[in-house]
PDB file of C-alpha atoms and ligand atoms in Angstrom:
ATOM      1  CA  MET A  34     -12.064   5.644   0.695  1.00 67.00           C
ATOM      2  CA  THR A  35     -11.487   9.242  -0.265  1.00 73.00           C
ATOM      3  CA  SER A  36     -11.849   9.803  -3.991  1.00 77.00           C
ATOM      4  CA  LYS A  37      -8.450  11.572  -4.202  1.00 84.00           C
ATOM      5  CA  LEU A  38      -6.663   8.454  -2.942  1.00 88.00           C
ATOM      6  CA  ILE A  39      -8.748   6.175  -5.181  1.00 85.00           C
ATOM      7  CA  ASP A  40      -7.946   8.409  -8.166  1.00 87.00           C
ATOM      8  CA  SER A  41      -4.206   8.230  -7.469  1.00 88.00           C
ATOM      9  CA  LEU A  42      -4.365   4.460  -6.995  1.00 92.00           C
ATOM     10  CA  LYS A  43      -6.309   4.091 -10.249  1.00 90.00           C
ATOM     11  CA  THR A  44      -3.882   6.288 -12.151  1.00 91.00           C
ATOM     12  CA  LYS A  45      -0.514   5.040 -10.896  1.00 92.00           C
ATOM     13  CA  ARG A  46      -1.646   1.506 -10.003  1.00 97.00           C
ATOM     14  CA  VAL A  47       1.471   0.805  -7.973  1.00 97.00           C
ATOM     15  CA  VAL A  48       2.128   1.438  -4.272  1.00 98.00           C
ATOM     16  CA  PRO A  49       5.760   1.216  -3.189  1.00 98.00           C
ATOM     17  CA  LEU A  50       6.767   0.214   0.305  1.00 98.00           C
ATOM     18  CA  VAL A  51       9.099   2.567   2.146  1.00 98.00           C
ATOM     19  CA  GLN A  52      11.171   0.909   4.847  1.00 97.00           C
ATOM     20  CA  SER A  53      14.066   2.586   6.615  1.00 97.00           C
ATOM     21  CA  ASP A  54      15.669   2.871  10.027  1.00 96.00           C
ATOM     22  CA  ASP A  55      16.545   6.498   9.408  1.00 97.00           C
ATOM     23  CA  PRO A  56      14.153   9.373   8.565  1.00 98.00           C
ATOM     24  CA  LYS A  57      16.761  11.110   6.366  1.00 98.00           C
ATOM     25  CA  THR A  58      17.134   7.995   4.223  1.00 98.00           C
ATOM     26  CA  ALA A  59      13.355   7.540   4.186  1.00 98.00           C
ATOM     27  CA  LEU A  60      13.026  11.074   2.780  1.00 98.00           C
ATOM     28  CA  LYS A  61      15.538  10.271   0.040  1.00 98.00           C
ATOM     29  CA  ILE A  62      13.669   7.056  -0.864  1.00 98.00           C
ATOM     30  CA  SER A  63      10.366   8.960  -0.990  1.00 98.00           C
ATOM     31  CA  ASP A  64      11.853  11.773  -3.040  1.00 98.00           C
ATOM     32  CA  ALA A  65      13.183   9.221  -5.550  1.00 98.00           C
ATOM     33  CA  LEU A  66       9.773   7.552  -5.811  1.00 98.00           C
ATOM     34  CA  LEU A  67       7.985  10.869  -6.313  1.00 98.00           C
ATOM     35  CA  GLU A  68      10.578  11.848  -8.902  1.00 98.00           C
ATOM     36  CA  GLY A  69       9.705   8.623 -10.716  1.00 98.00           C
ATOM     37  CA  GLY A  70       6.023   9.579 -10.663  1.00 97.00           C
ATOM     38  CA  LEU A  71       4.632   7.492  -7.792  1.00 97.00           C
ATOM     39  CA  ASP A  72       2.657   9.527  -5.291  1.00 95.00           C
ATOM     40  CA  VAL A  73       1.047   6.906  -3.053  1.00 97.00           C
ATOM     41  CA  LEU A  74       3.641   5.673  -0.563  1.00 98.00           C
ATOM     42  CA  GLU A  75       3.232   3.041   2.162  1.00 98.00           C
ATOM     43  CA  VAL A  76       5.639   3.519   5.050  1.00 98.00           C
ATOM     44  CA  VAL A  77       5.875   0.175   6.821  1.00 98.00           C
ATOM     45  CA  LEU A  78       6.139  -0.145  10.594  1.00 98.00           C
ATOM     46  CA  ARG A  79       9.012  -2.612  10.496  1.00 97.00           C
ATOM     47  CA  THR A  80      11.837  -0.617  12.038  1.00 97.00           C
ATOM     48  CA  ASP A  81      12.220   1.249  15.334  1.00 97.00           C
ATOM     49  CA  ALA A  82      12.331   4.520  13.405  1.00 98.00           C
ATOM     50  CA  ALA A  83       9.308   3.791  11.209  1.00 98.00           C
ATOM     51  CA  LEU A  84       6.980   6.268  12.957  1.00 98.00           C
ATOM     52  CA  ASP A  85       9.591   9.026  12.699  1.00 98.00           C
ATOM     53  CA  CYS A  86      10.085   8.146   9.019  1.00 98.00           C
ATOM     54  CA  LEU A  87       6.329   8.327   8.445  1.00 98.00           C
ATOM     55  CA  GLU A  88       6.036  11.706  10.170  1.00 98.00           C
ATOM     56  CA  ALA A  89       9.005  13.155   8.285  1.00 98.00           C
ATOM     57  CA  ILE A  90       7.706  11.986   4.889  1.00 98.00           C
ATOM     58  CA  ALA A  91       4.139  13.176   5.537  1.00 98.00           C
ATOM     59  CA  LYS A  92       5.462  16.632   6.518  1.00 98.00           C
ATOM     60  CA  GLU A  93       7.966  16.911   3.667  1.00 98.00           C
ATOM     61  CA  PHE A  94       5.671  15.728   0.881  1.00 98.00           C
ATOM     62  CA  PRO A  95       2.143  17.035   1.546  1.00 96.00           C
ATOM     63  CA  GLN A  96       1.356  16.586  -2.159  1.00 94.00           C
ATOM     64  CA  ALA A  97       1.755  12.792  -1.813  1.00 97.00           C
ATOM     65  CA  HIS A  98      -0.532  10.219  -0.217  1.00 97.00           C
ATOM     66  CA  VAL A  99       1.608   8.965   2.646  1.00 98.00           C
ATOM     67  CA  GLY A 100       0.130   5.949   4.349  1.00 98.00           C
ATOM     68  CA  ALA A 101       1.275   3.564   7.046  1.00 98.00           C
ATOM     69  CA  GLY A 102       1.647  -0.158   6.422  1.00 98.00           C
ATOM     70  CA  THR A 103       2.183  -3.213   8.614  1.00 98.00           C
ATOM     71  CA  VAL A 104      -0.174  -1.601  11.141  1.00 98.00           C
ATOM     72  CA  LEU A 105      -1.136  -4.369  13.561  1.00 98.00           C
ATOM     73  CA  SER A 106      -3.380  -2.862  16.243  1.00 98.00           C
ATOM     74  CA  ALA A 107      -5.833  -0.120  17.168  1.00 98.00           C
ATOM     75  CA  ASP A 108      -3.110   1.613  19.207  1.00 98.00           C
ATOM     76  CA  GLN A 109      -0.774   1.623  16.218  1.00 98.00           C
ATOM     77  CA  SER A 110      -3.615   2.872  14.024  1.00 98.00           C
ATOM     78  CA  GLN A 111      -4.153   5.798  16.385  1.00 98.00           C
ATOM     79  CA  GLU A 112      -0.442   6.551  16.468  1.00 98.00           C
ATOM     80  CA  VAL A 113       0.068   6.509  12.694  1.00 98.00           C
ATOM     81  CA  ILE A 114      -2.903   8.847  12.241  1.00 98.00           C
ATOM     82  CA  ARG A 115      -1.335  11.186  14.835  1.00 98.00           C
ATOM     83  CA  ARG A 116       1.922  11.053  12.858  1.00 98.00           C
ATOM     84  CA  GLY A 117       0.196  12.082   9.635  1.00 98.00           C
ATOM     85  CA  ALA A 118      -0.744   8.860   7.825  1.00 98.00           C
ATOM     86  CA  SER A 119      -3.392   9.549   5.201  1.00 97.00           C
ATOM     87  CA  PHE A 120      -4.294   5.869   4.879  1.00 97.00           C
ATOM     88  CA  ILE A 121      -3.622   2.618   6.742  1.00 98.00           C
ATOM     89  CA  VAL A 122      -2.679  -0.819   5.432  1.00 98.00           C
ATOM     90  CA  SER A 123      -2.511  -3.933   7.586  1.00 98.00           C
ATOM     91  CA  PRO A 124      -1.495  -7.520   6.840  1.00 98.00           C
ATOM     92  CA  GLY A 125      -4.709  -8.936   8.325  1.00 98.00           C
ATOM     93  CA  LEU A 126      -8.198  -7.844   9.359  1.00 98.00           C
ATOM     94  CA  ASP A 127      -8.501  -6.237  12.805  1.00 98.00           C
ATOM     95  CA  PRO A 128     -11.999  -4.784  13.482  1.00 98.00           C
ATOM     96  CA  ALA A 129     -10.640  -2.515  16.272  1.00 98.00           C
ATOM     97  CA  SER A 130      -8.197  -0.910  13.829  1.00 98.00           C
ATOM     98  CA  VAL A 131     -10.987  -0.530  11.269  1.00 98.00           C
ATOM     99  CA  LYS A 132     -13.047   1.329  13.887  1.00 98.00           C
ATOM    100  CA  VAL A 133     -10.173   3.684  14.757  1.00 98.00           C
ATOM    101  CA  ALA A 134      -9.629   4.454  11.077  1.00 98.00           C
ATOM    102  CA  ASN A 135     -13.340   4.930  10.367  1.00 97.00           C
ATOM    103  CA  ASP A 136     -13.791   7.220  13.391  1.00 98.00           C
ATOM    104  CA  ALA A 137     -10.876   9.346  12.161  1.00 97.00           C
ATOM    105  CA  GLY A 138     -12.097   9.341   8.562  1.00 96.00           C
ATOM    106  CA  VAL A 139      -8.859   7.713   7.412  1.00 96.00           C
ATOM    107  CA  PRO A 140      -9.104   4.999   4.718  1.00 96.00           C
ATOM    108  CA  ILE A 141      -7.948   1.547   5.811  1.00 97.00           C
ATOM    109  CA  LEU A 142      -7.055  -1.415   3.608  1.00 97.00           C
ATOM    110  CA  PRO A 143      -6.855  -4.524   5.753  1.00 98.00           C
ATOM    111  CA  GLY A 144      -5.307  -7.679   4.403  1.00 98.00           C
ATOM    112  CA  ILE A 145      -7.539 -10.637   3.693  1.00 98.00           C
ATOM    113  CA  SER A 146      -6.560 -14.043   2.322  1.00 98.00           C
ATOM    114  CA  THR A 147      -9.816 -16.036   2.416  1.00 98.00           C
ATOM    115  CA  ALA A 148     -13.457 -15.567   1.426  1.00 98.00           C
ATOM    116  CA  THR A 149     -14.392 -15.659   5.123  1.00 98.00           C
ATOM    117  CA  GLU A 150     -12.059 -12.791   5.970  1.00 98.00           C
ATOM    118  CA  LEU A 151     -13.305 -10.833   2.977  1.00 98.00           C
ATOM    119  CA  GLN A 152     -16.890 -11.397   4.082  1.00 98.00           C
ATOM    120  CA  GLN A 153     -15.982 -10.093   7.546  1.00 98.00           C
ATOM    121  CA  ALA A 154     -14.377  -7.020   5.975  1.00 98.00           C
ATOM    122  CA  TRP A 155     -17.424  -6.530   3.741  1.00 98.00           C
ATOM    123  CA  ASN A 156     -19.702  -6.682   6.784  1.00 98.00           C
ATOM    124  CA  LEU A 157     -17.555  -4.019   8.456  1.00 98.00           C
ATOM    125  CA  GLY A 158     -18.465  -1.815   5.504  1.00 97.00           C
ATOM    126  CA  LEU A 159     -15.147  -2.090   3.681  1.00 97.00           C
ATOM    127  CA  ARG A 160     -15.105  -2.160  -0.103  1.00 97.00           C
ATOM    128  CA  THR A 161     -11.352  -1.889  -0.667  1.00 97.00           C
ATOM    129  CA  VAL A 162      -9.010  -4.494   0.803  1.00 98.00           C
ATOM    130  CA  LYS A 163      -5.523  -5.820   0.357  1.00 98.00           C
ATOM    131  CA  LEU A 164      -5.011  -9.449  -0.721  1.00 98.00           C
ATOM    132  CA  PHE A 165      -2.040 -10.755   1.244  1.00 98.00           C
ATOM    133  CA  PRO A 166       0.195 -12.611   0.656  1.00 98.00           C
ATOM    134  CA  ALA A 167      -1.212 -12.455  -2.879  1.00 98.00           C
ATOM    135  CA  SER A 168       1.161 -14.805  -4.678  1.00 98.00           C
ATOM    136  CA  LEU A 169       0.818 -17.508  -2.026  1.00 98.00           C
ATOM    137  CA  VAL A 170      -2.975 -17.478  -1.803  1.00 98.00           C
ATOM    138  CA  GLY A 171      -3.721 -17.835  -5.494  1.00 98.00           C
ATOM    139  CA  GLY A 172      -2.630 -14.594  -7.166  1.00 98.00           C
ATOM    140  CA  PRO A 173      -4.743 -13.281 -10.077  1.00 98.00           C
ATOM    141  CA  LYS A 174      -6.896 -16.459 -10.158  1.00 98.00           C
ATOM    142  CA  MET A 175      -7.852 -15.967  -6.501  1.00 98.00           C
ATOM    143  CA  LEU A 176      -8.700 -12.323  -7.193  1.00 98.00           C
ATOM    144  CA  LYS A 177     -10.955 -13.328 -10.093  1.00 98.00           C
ATOM    145  CA  ALA A 178     -12.707 -15.922  -7.944  1.00 98.00           C
ATOM    146  CA  LEU A 179     -13.238 -13.523  -5.028  1.00 98.00           C
ATOM    147  CA  SER A 180     -14.398 -10.652  -7.219  1.00 98.00           C
ATOM    148  CA  SER A 181     -16.953 -12.826  -8.988  1.00 98.00           C
ATOM    149  CA  VAL A 182     -18.710 -13.165  -5.629  1.00 98.00           C
ATOM    150  CA  PHE A 183     -17.857  -9.866  -3.901  1.00 98.00           C
ATOM    151  CA  ARG A 184     -18.784  -7.760  -6.901  1.00 98.00           C
ATOM    152  CA  ASP A 185     -18.396  -4.336  -5.288  1.00 98.00           C
ATOM    153  CA  VAL A 186     -14.962  -4.922  -3.743  1.00 98.00           C
ATOM    154  CA  GLN A 187     -11.694  -3.563  -5.089  1.00 97.00           C
ATOM    155  CA  PHE A 188      -8.350  -5.097  -4.242  1.00 98.00           C
ATOM    156  CA  MET A 189      -4.764  -4.084  -3.673  1.00 98.00           C
ATOM    157  CA  PRO A 190      -2.748  -7.327  -3.915  1.00 98.00           C
ATOM    158  CA  THR A 191       0.645  -7.376  -2.231  1.00 98.00           C
ATOM    159  CA  GLY A 192       3.135 -10.073  -1.408  1.00 98.00           C
ATOM    160  CA  GLY A 193       5.116 -11.485  -4.310  1.00 97.00           C
ATOM    161  CA  VAL A 194       4.079  -8.875  -6.869  1.00 98.00           C
ATOM    162  CA  ASN A 195       6.976  -7.981  -9.184  1.00 96.00           C
ATOM    163  CA  PRO A 196       7.598  -6.612 -12.699  1.00 96.00           C
ATOM    164  CA  GLY A 197       7.201 -10.150 -14.081  1.00 96.00           C
ATOM    165  CA  ASN A 198       3.617 -10.595 -12.866  1.00 97.00           C
ATOM    166  CA  LEU A 199       2.400  -7.001 -12.349  1.00 97.00           C
ATOM    167  CA  LYS A 200       0.443  -6.962 -15.624  1.00 97.00           C
ATOM    168  CA  ASP A 201      -1.361 -10.212 -14.752  1.00 97.00           C
ATOM    169  CA  TYR A 202      -2.556  -8.692 -11.483  1.00 98.00           C
ATOM    170  CA  LEU A 203      -3.533  -5.354 -13.030  1.00 98.00           C
ATOM    171  CA  ALA A 204      -5.477  -7.158 -15.774  1.00 97.00           C
ATOM    172  CA  VAL A 205      -8.011  -8.305 -13.162  1.00 98.00           C
ATOM    173  CA  PRO A 206     -10.779  -5.663 -13.339  1.00 97.00           C
ATOM    174  CA  ALA A 207     -11.269  -5.612  -9.561  1.00 98.00           C
ATOM    175  CA  VAL A 208      -7.619  -4.748  -8.929  1.00 98.00           C
ATOM    176  CA  LEU A 209      -7.167  -1.092  -8.123  1.00 97.00           C
ATOM    177  CA  ALA A 210      -3.404  -1.136  -7.615  1.00 98.00           C
ATOM    178  CA  CYS A 211      -0.613  -3.470  -6.521  1.00 98.00           C
ATOM    179  CA  GLY A 212       1.730  -2.904  -3.607  1.00 97.00           C
ATOM    180  CA  GLY A 213       5.229  -4.166  -3.188  1.00 94.00           C
ATOM    181  CA  SER A 214       8.779  -3.857  -1.998  1.00 96.00           C
ATOM    182  CA  TRP A 215      10.427  -4.475  -5.389  1.00 97.00           C
ATOM    183  CA  LEU A 216      10.490  -0.700  -6.034  1.00 97.00           C
ATOM    184  CA  THR A 217      12.694   0.020  -3.035  1.00 98.00           C
ATOM    185  CA  PRO A 218      15.398  -2.672  -2.997  1.00 97.00           C
ATOM    186  CA  GLY A 219      17.556  -2.768   0.118  1.00 96.00           C
ATOM    187  CA  ASP A 220      20.812  -3.046  -1.821  1.00 97.00           C
ATOM    188  CA  ALA A 221      20.143   0.151  -3.809  1.00 97.00           C
ATOM    189  CA  ILE A 222      19.268   1.971  -0.575  1.00 97.00           C
ATOM    190  CA  ALA A 223      22.414   0.656   1.154  1.00 96.00           C
ATOM    191  CA  LYS A 224      24.528   1.957  -1.747  1.00 97.00           C
ATOM    192  CA  GLY A 225      22.736   5.314  -1.767  1.00 97.00           C
ATOM    193  CA  ASP A 226      21.614   4.626  -5.333  1.00 98.00           C
ATOM    194  CA  PHE A 227      18.344   6.507  -5.228  1.00 98.00           C
ATOM    195  CA  GLU A 228      18.355   6.991  -8.994  1.00 98.00           C
ATOM    196  CA  ALA A 229      17.786   3.244  -9.286  1.00 98.00           C
ATOM    197  CA  ILE A 230      14.586   3.697  -7.269  1.00 98.00           C
ATOM    198  CA  THR A 231      13.388   6.501  -9.559  1.00 98.00           C
ATOM    199  CA  LYS A 232      14.072   4.249 -12.540  1.00 98.00           C
ATOM    200  CA  LEU A 233      12.140   1.350 -10.990  1.00 98.00           C
ATOM    201  CA  ALA A 234       9.205   3.693 -10.308  1.00 98.00           C
ATOM    202  CA  GLU A 235       9.226   4.939 -13.915  1.00 97.00           C
ATOM    203  CA  GLU A 236       9.436   1.382 -15.237  1.00 97.00           C
ATOM    204  CA  ALA A 237       6.533   0.260 -13.036  1.00 97.00           C
ATOM    205  CA  ILE A 238       4.342   3.118 -14.250  1.00 96.00           C
ATOM    206  CA  ALA A 239       5.193   2.339 -17.865  1.00 96.00           C
ATOM    207  CA  LEU A 240       4.470  -1.351 -17.303  1.00 95.00           C
ATOM    208  CA  ALA A 241       1.155  -0.566 -15.629  1.00 95.00           C
ATOM    209  CA  LYS A 242       0.133   1.627 -18.571  1.00 92.00           C
ATOM    210  CA  SER A 243       1.189  -0.826 -21.280  1.00 88.00           C
TER     211      SER A 243
HETATM  212  C1  3PG B  87       3.468  -6.095   2.263  1.00 65.88           C
HETATM  213  O1  3PG B  87       3.666  -5.669   3.382  1.00 65.88           O
HETATM  214  O2  3PG B  87       2.539  -5.711   1.573  1.00 65.88           O
HETATM  215  C2  3PG B  87       4.370  -7.154   1.721  1.00 65.88           C
HETATM  216  O3  3PG B  87       5.423  -7.397   2.579  1.00 65.88           O
HETATM  217  C3  3PG B  87       4.871  -6.848   0.367  1.00 65.88           C
HETATM  218  O4  3PG B  87       5.370  -8.020  -0.149  1.00 65.88           O
HETATM  219  P1  3PG B  87       6.628  -8.069  -1.097  1.00 65.88           P
HETATM  220  O5  3PG B  87       7.819  -7.745  -0.225  1.00 65.88           O
HETATM  221  O6  3PG B  87       6.647  -9.468  -1.636  1.00 65.88           O
HETATM  222  O7  3PG B  87       6.448  -7.025  -2.162  1.00 65.88           O
END
């Protein structure tokens, strides 16, 4: 992974998910997150407009690390790179997507949820992965167990991370950062309450530092 991205992940330790069906709203969500101090954003491919959202955010906020999440295939990996993604996150491990990302020099964090999947990722040369869905596959205890064996791997757990358990995850030395949707709640977005998102970002940073 590029050291700039690693540095941002190490500093902020929280990666918010950006999900919207409208690029204008996606820009407002991103602006609110950046205002709150978070500069690594994962735009998830879960709406028809997700690629347009990704492209708009990457163009508007070149100072941020704008990645694509929920990337499921090599074709999607190629497309998100074309649209400006500076990193790729996927729910599972797809070697074809890893190859596309490696060939393009774009960091990829595939999801793993077992030692076997992590070993496959390790043998593909990856040293940073996502644990997904973290809370359902053992949470911090699973991370400790995996990192005692895979000693050079760093993790980004996602799936069930929230302000109530964030510190437990971040206390695991092998955890680089946590990802999650709690920072961008759908009801706040529906109400146009972007200040609430800035506040959540600020609170998450404070929690991560405490
Ligand atoms: C992901 O894509 O990483 C997860 O959907 C995040 O899970 P969460 O919604 O429980 O934060």
